[in-house]
PDB file of C-alpha atoms in Angstrom:
ATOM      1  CA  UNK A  28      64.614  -3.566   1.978  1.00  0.00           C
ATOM      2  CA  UNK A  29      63.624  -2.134   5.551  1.00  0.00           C
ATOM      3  CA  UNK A  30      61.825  -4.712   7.103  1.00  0.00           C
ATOM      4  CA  UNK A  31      61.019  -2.878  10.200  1.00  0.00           C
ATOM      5  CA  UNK A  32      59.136  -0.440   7.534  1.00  0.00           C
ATOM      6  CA  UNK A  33      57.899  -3.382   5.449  1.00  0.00           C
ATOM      7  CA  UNK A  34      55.606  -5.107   8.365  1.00  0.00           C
ATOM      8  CA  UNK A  35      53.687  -2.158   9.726  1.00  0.00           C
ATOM      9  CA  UNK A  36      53.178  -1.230   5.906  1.00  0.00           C
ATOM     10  CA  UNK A  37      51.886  -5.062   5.400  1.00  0.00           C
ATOM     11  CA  UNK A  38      49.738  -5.067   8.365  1.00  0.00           C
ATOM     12  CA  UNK A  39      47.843  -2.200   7.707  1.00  0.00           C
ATOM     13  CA  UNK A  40      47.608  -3.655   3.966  1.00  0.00           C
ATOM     14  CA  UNK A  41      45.880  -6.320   5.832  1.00  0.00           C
ATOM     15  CA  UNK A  42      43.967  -4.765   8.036  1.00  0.00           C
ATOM     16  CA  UNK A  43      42.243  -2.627   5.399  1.00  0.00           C
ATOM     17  CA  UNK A  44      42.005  -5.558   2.853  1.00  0.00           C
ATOM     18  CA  UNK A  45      40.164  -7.767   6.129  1.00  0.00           C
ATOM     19  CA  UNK A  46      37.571  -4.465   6.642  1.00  0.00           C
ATOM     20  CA  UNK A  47      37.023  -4.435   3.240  1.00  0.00           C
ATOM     21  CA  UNK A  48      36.098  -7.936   2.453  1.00  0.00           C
ATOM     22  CA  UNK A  49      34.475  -7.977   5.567  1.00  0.00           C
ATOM     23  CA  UNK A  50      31.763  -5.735   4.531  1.00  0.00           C
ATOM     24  CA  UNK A  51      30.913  -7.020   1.293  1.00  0.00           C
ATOM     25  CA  UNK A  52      29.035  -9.938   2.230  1.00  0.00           C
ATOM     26  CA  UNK A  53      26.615  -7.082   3.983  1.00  0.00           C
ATOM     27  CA  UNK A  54      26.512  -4.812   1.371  1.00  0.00           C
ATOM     28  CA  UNK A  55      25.449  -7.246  -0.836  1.00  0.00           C
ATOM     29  CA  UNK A  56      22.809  -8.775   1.202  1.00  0.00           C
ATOM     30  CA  UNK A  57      19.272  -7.447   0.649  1.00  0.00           C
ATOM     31  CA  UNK A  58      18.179  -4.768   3.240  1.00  0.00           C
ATOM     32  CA  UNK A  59      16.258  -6.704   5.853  1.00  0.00           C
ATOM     33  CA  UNK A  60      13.005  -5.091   5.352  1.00  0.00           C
ATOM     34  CA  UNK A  61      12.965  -6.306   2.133  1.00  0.00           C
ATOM     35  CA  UNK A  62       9.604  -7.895   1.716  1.00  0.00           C
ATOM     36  CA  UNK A  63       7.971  -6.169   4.385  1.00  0.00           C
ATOM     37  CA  UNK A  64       8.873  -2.472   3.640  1.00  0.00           C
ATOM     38  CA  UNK A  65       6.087  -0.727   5.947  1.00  0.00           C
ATOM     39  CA  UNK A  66       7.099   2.810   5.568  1.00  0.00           C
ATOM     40  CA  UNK A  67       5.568   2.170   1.287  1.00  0.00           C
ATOM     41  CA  UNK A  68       3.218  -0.660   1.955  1.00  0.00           C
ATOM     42  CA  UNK A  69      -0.478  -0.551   3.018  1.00  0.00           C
ATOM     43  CA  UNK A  70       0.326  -4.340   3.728  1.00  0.00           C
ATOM     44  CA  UNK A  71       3.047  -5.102   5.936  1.00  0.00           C
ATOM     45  CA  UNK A  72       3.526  -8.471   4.432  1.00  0.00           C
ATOM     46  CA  UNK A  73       4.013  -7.266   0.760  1.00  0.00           C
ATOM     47  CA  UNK A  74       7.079  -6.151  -1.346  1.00  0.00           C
ATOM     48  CA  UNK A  75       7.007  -2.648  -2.542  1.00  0.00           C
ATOM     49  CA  UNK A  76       7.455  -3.161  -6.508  1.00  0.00           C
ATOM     50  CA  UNK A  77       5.850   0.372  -7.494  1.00  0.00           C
ATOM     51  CA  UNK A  78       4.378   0.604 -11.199  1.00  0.00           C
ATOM     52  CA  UNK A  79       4.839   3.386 -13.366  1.00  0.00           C
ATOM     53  CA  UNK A  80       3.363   6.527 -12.328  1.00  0.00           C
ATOM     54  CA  UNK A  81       1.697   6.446 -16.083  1.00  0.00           C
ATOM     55  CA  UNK A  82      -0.255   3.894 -15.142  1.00  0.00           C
ATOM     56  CA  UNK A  83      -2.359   4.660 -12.386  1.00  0.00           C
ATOM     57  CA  UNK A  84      -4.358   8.252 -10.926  1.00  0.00           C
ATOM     58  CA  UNK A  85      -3.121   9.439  -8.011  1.00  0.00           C
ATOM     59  CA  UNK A  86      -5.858   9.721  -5.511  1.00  0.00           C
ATOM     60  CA  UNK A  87      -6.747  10.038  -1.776  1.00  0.00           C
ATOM     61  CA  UNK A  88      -8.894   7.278  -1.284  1.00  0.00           C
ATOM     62  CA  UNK A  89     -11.393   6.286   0.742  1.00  0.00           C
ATOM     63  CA  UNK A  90     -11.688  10.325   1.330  1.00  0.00           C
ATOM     64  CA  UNK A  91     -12.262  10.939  -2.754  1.00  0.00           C
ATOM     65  CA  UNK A  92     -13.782   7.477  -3.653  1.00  0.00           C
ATOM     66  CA  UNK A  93     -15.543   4.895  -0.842  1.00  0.00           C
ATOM     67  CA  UNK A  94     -13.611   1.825  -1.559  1.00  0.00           C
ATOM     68  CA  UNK A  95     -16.174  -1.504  -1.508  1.00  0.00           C
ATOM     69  CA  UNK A  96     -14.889  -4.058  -3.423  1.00  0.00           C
ATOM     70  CA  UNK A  97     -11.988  -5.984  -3.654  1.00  0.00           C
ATOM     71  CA  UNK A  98     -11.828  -7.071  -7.535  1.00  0.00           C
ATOM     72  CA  UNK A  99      -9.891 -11.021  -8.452  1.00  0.00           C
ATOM     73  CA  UNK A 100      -7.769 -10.912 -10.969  1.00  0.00           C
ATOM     74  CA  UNK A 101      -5.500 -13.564 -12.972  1.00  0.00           C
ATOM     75  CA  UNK A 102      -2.212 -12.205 -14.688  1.00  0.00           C
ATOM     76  CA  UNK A 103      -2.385 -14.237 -18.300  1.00  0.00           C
ATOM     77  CA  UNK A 104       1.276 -13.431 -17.453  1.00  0.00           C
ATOM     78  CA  UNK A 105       4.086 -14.972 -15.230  1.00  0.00           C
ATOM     79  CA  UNK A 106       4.916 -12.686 -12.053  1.00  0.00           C
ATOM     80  CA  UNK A 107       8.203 -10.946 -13.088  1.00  0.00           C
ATOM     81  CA  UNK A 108       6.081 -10.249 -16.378  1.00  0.00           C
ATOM     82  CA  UNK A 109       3.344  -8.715 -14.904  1.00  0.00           C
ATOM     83  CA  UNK A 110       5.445  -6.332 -12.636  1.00  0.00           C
ATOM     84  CA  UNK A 111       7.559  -5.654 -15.859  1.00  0.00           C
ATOM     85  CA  UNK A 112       4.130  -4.713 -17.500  1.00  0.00           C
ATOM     86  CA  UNK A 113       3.031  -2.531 -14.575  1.00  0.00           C
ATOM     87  CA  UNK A 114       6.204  -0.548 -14.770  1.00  0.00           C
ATOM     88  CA  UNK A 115       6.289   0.156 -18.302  1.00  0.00           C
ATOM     89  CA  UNK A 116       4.804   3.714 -18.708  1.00  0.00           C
ATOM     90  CA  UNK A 117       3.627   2.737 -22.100  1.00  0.00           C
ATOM     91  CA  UNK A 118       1.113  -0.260 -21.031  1.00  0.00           C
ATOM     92  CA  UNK A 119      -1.554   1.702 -19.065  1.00  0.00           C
ATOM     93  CA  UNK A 120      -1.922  -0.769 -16.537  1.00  0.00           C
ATOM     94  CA  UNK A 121      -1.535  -1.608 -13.409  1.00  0.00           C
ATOM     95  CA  UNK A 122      -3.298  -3.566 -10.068  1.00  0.00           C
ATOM     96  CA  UNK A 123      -3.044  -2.426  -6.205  1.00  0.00           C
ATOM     97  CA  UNK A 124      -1.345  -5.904  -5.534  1.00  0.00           C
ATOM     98  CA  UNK A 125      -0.035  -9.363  -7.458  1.00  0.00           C
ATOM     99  CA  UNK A 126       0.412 -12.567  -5.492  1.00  0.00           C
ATOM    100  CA  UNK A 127       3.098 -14.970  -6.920  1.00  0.00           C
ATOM    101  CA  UNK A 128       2.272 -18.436  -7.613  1.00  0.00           C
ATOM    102  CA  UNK A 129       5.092 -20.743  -5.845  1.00  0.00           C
ATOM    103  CA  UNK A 130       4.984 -19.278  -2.739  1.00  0.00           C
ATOM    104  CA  UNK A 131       2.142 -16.781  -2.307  1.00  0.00           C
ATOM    105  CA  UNK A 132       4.345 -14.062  -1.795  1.00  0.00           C
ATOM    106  CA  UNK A 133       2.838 -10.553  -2.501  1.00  0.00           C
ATOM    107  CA  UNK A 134       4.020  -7.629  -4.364  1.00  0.00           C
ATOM    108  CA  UNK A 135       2.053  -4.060  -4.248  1.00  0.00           C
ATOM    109  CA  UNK A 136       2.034  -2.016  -7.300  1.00  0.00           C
ATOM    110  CA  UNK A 137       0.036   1.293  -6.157  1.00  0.00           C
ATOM    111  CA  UNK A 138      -1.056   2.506  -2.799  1.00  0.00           C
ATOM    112  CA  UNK A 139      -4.617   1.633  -1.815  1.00  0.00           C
ATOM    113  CA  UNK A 140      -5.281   5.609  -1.650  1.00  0.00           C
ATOM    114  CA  UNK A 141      -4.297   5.678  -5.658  1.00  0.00           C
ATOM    115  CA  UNK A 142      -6.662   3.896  -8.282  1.00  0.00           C
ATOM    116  CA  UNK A 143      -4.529   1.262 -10.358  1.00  0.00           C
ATOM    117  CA  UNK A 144      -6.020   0.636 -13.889  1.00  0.00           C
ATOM    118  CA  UNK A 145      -7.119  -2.883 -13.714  1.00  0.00           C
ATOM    119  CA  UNK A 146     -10.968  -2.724 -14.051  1.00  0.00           C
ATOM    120  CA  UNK A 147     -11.249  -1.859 -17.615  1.00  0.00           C
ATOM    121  CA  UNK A 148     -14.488   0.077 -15.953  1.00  0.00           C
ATOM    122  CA  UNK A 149     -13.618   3.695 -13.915  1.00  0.00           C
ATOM    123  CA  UNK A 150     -16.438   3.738 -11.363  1.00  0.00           C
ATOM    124  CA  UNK A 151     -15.040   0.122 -10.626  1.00  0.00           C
ATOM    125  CA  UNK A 152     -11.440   1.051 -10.660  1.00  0.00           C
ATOM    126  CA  UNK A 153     -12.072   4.167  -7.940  1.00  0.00           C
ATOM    127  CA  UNK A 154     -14.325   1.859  -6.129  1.00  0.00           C
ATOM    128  CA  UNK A 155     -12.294  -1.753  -5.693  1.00  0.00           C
ATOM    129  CA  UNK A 156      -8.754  -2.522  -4.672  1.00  0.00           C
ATOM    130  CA  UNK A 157      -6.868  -4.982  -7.751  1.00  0.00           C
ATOM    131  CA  UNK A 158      -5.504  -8.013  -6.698  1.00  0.00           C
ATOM    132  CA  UNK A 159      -3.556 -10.277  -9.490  1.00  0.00           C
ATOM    133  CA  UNK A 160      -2.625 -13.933  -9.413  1.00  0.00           C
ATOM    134  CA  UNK A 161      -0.273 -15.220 -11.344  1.00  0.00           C
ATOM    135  CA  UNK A 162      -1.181 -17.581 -13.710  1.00  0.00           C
ATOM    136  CA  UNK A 163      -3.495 -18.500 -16.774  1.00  0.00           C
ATOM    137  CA  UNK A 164      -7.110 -19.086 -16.443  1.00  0.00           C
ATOM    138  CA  UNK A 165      -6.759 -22.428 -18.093  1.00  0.00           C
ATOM    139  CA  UNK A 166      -4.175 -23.595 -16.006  1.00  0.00           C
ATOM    140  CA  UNK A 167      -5.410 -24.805 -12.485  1.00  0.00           C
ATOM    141  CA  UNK A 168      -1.906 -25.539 -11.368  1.00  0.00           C
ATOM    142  CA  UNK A 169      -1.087 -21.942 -10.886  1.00  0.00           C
ATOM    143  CA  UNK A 170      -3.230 -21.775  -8.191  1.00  0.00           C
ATOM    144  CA  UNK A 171      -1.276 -23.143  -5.385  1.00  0.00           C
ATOM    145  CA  UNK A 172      -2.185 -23.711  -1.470  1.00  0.00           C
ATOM    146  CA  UNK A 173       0.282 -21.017  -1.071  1.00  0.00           C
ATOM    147  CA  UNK A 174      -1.330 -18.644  -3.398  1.00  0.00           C
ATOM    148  CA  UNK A 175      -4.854 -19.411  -1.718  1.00  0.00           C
ATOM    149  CA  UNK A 176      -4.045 -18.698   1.642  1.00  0.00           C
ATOM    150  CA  UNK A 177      -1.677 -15.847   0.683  1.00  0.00           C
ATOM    151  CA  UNK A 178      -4.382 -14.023  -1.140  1.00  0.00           C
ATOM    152  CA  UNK A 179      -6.926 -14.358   1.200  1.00  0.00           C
ATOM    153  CA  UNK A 180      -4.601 -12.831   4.340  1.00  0.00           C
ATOM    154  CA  UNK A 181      -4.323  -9.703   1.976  1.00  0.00           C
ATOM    155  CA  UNK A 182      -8.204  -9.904   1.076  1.00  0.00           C
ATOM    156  CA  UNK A 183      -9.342 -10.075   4.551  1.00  0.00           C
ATOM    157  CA  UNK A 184      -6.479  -6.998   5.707  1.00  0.00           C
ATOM    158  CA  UNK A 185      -8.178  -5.307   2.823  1.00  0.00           C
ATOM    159  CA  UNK A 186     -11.721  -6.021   4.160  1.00  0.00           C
ATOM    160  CA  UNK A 187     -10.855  -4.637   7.512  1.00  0.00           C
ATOM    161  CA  UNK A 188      -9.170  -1.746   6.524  1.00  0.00           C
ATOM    162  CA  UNK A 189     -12.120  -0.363   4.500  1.00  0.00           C
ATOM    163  CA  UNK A 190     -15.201  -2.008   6.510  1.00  0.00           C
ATOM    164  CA  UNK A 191     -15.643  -4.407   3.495  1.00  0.00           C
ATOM    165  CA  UNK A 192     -18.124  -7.050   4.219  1.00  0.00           C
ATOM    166  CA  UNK A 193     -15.935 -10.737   3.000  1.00  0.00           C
ATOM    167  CA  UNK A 194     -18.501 -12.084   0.700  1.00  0.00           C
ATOM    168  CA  UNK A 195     -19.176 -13.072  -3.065  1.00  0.00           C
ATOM    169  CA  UNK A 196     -21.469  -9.546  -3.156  1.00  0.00           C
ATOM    170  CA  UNK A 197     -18.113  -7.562  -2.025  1.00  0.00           C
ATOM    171  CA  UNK A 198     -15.013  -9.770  -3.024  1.00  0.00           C
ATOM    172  CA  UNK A 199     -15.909 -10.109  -7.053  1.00  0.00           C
ATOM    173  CA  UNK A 200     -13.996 -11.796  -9.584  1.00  0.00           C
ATOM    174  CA  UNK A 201     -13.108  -9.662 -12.897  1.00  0.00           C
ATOM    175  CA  UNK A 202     -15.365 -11.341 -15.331  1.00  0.00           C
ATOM    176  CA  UNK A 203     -18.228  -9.594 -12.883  1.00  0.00           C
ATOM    177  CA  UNK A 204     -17.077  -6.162 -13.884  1.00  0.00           C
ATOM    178  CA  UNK A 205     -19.433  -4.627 -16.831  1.00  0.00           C
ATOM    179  CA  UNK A 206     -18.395  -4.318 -19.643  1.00  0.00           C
ATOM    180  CA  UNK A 207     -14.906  -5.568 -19.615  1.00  0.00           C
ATOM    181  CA  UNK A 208     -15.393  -9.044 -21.810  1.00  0.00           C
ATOM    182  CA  UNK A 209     -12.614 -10.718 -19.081  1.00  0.00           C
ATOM    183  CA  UNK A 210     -13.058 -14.176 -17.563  1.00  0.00           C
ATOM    184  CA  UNK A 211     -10.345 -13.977 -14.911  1.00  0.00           C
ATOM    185  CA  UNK A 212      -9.837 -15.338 -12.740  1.00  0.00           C
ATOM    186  CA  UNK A 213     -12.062 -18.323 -14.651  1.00  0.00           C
ATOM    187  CA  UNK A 214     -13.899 -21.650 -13.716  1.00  0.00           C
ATOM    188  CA  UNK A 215     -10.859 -22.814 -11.908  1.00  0.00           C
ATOM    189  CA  UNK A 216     -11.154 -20.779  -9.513  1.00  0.00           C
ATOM    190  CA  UNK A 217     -11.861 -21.890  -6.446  1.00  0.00           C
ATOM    191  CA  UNK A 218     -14.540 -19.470  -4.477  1.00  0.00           C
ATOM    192  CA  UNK A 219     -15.667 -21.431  -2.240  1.00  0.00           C
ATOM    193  CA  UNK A 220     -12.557 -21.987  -0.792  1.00  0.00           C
ATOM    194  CA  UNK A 221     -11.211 -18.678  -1.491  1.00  0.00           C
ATOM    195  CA  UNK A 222     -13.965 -16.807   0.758  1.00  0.00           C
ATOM    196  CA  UNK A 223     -13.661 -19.230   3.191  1.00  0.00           C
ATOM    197  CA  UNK A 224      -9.998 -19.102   3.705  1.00  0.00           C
ATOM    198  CA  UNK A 225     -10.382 -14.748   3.692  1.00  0.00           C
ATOM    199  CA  UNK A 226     -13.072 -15.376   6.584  1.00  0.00           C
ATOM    200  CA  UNK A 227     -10.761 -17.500   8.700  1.00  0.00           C
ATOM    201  CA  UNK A 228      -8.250 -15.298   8.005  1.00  0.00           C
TER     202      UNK A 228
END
């Protein structure tokens, strides 16, 4: 054996092996904008998790519709359900945004200028930006502190962007949409504290 041959062979070995390894942990580390992925968010804050493209009309909103209301929804699903929903083409629906539970942390299904299917009513669906919460409408303990506050940051950013004024007249829960038969987000919702927590936003 030529050790003189063997080392420099060895070391590069090494070398190579080191650069290698080294850059896995990296590569599999989520890109750092992860969570806050401006260049396909209307809110800097959310996660882009797009929905199917079957399940919304692509618009240029507020130019084609005047948006005015920000509609409250509650999933009747857990969060990685609903976004599962939203991105199967064969489900024909979908919301702007969805707001986890645990943490508040928000995920946005269609662009503001699109109209997401979550009405159940067009002329409210062109008119409103969807926000869902995840949860059940029996179940009070899906609406978390974190949740509340989270929701009402992206409420109040939604307000501004579109001159919306932040009250009950403006900010309207589903059930308040004709002709739909929902009750989300339901009588444990907390408005009072929900519209004051988007006006101190």
């Amino acid at each position: 054996m030529d050790m003189h041959r063997a080392e420099p062979w060895l070391s590069r070995r090494r070398l190579l092996k080191g650069a290698a390894l080294a850059a896995v942990p990296y590569a599999l580390l989520p890109d750092s904008r992860a969570g806050a992925q401006t260049g396909f968010v209307d809110y800097p804050l959310a996660e882009w998790r797009p929905a199917s493209g079957s399940n919304y009309t692509v618009a240029g909103r507020p130019g084609d519709y005047t948006i005015d209301r920000v509609i409250i929804h509650v999933t009747q699903e857990t969060y990685t359900d609903t976004l599962a929903i939203f991105g199967d083409p064969a489900k024909k629906v979908s919301a702007h945004y969805v707001v986890r539970s645990a943490d508040g942390h928000v995920a946005q299904c269609v662009h503001e200028a699109d109209i997401a299917w979550h009405a159940g009513n067009w002329t409210y669906n062109t008119r409103s930006i969807g926000i869902e919460h995840e949860g059940w409408v029996d179940q009070p303990g899906y609406f978390t502190n974190a949740l509340y506050e989270e929701s009402a940051k992206l409420t109040a950013a939604v307000c501004a962007a579109y001159g919306i004024p932040r009250d009950r007249e403006h900010i309207i829960g589903h059930y308040q949409v004709p002709g739909t038969g929902h009750t989300d987000p339901g009588p444990y919702w907390d408005w009072v504290r929900y519209i004051r927590l988007v006006n101190f936003a």
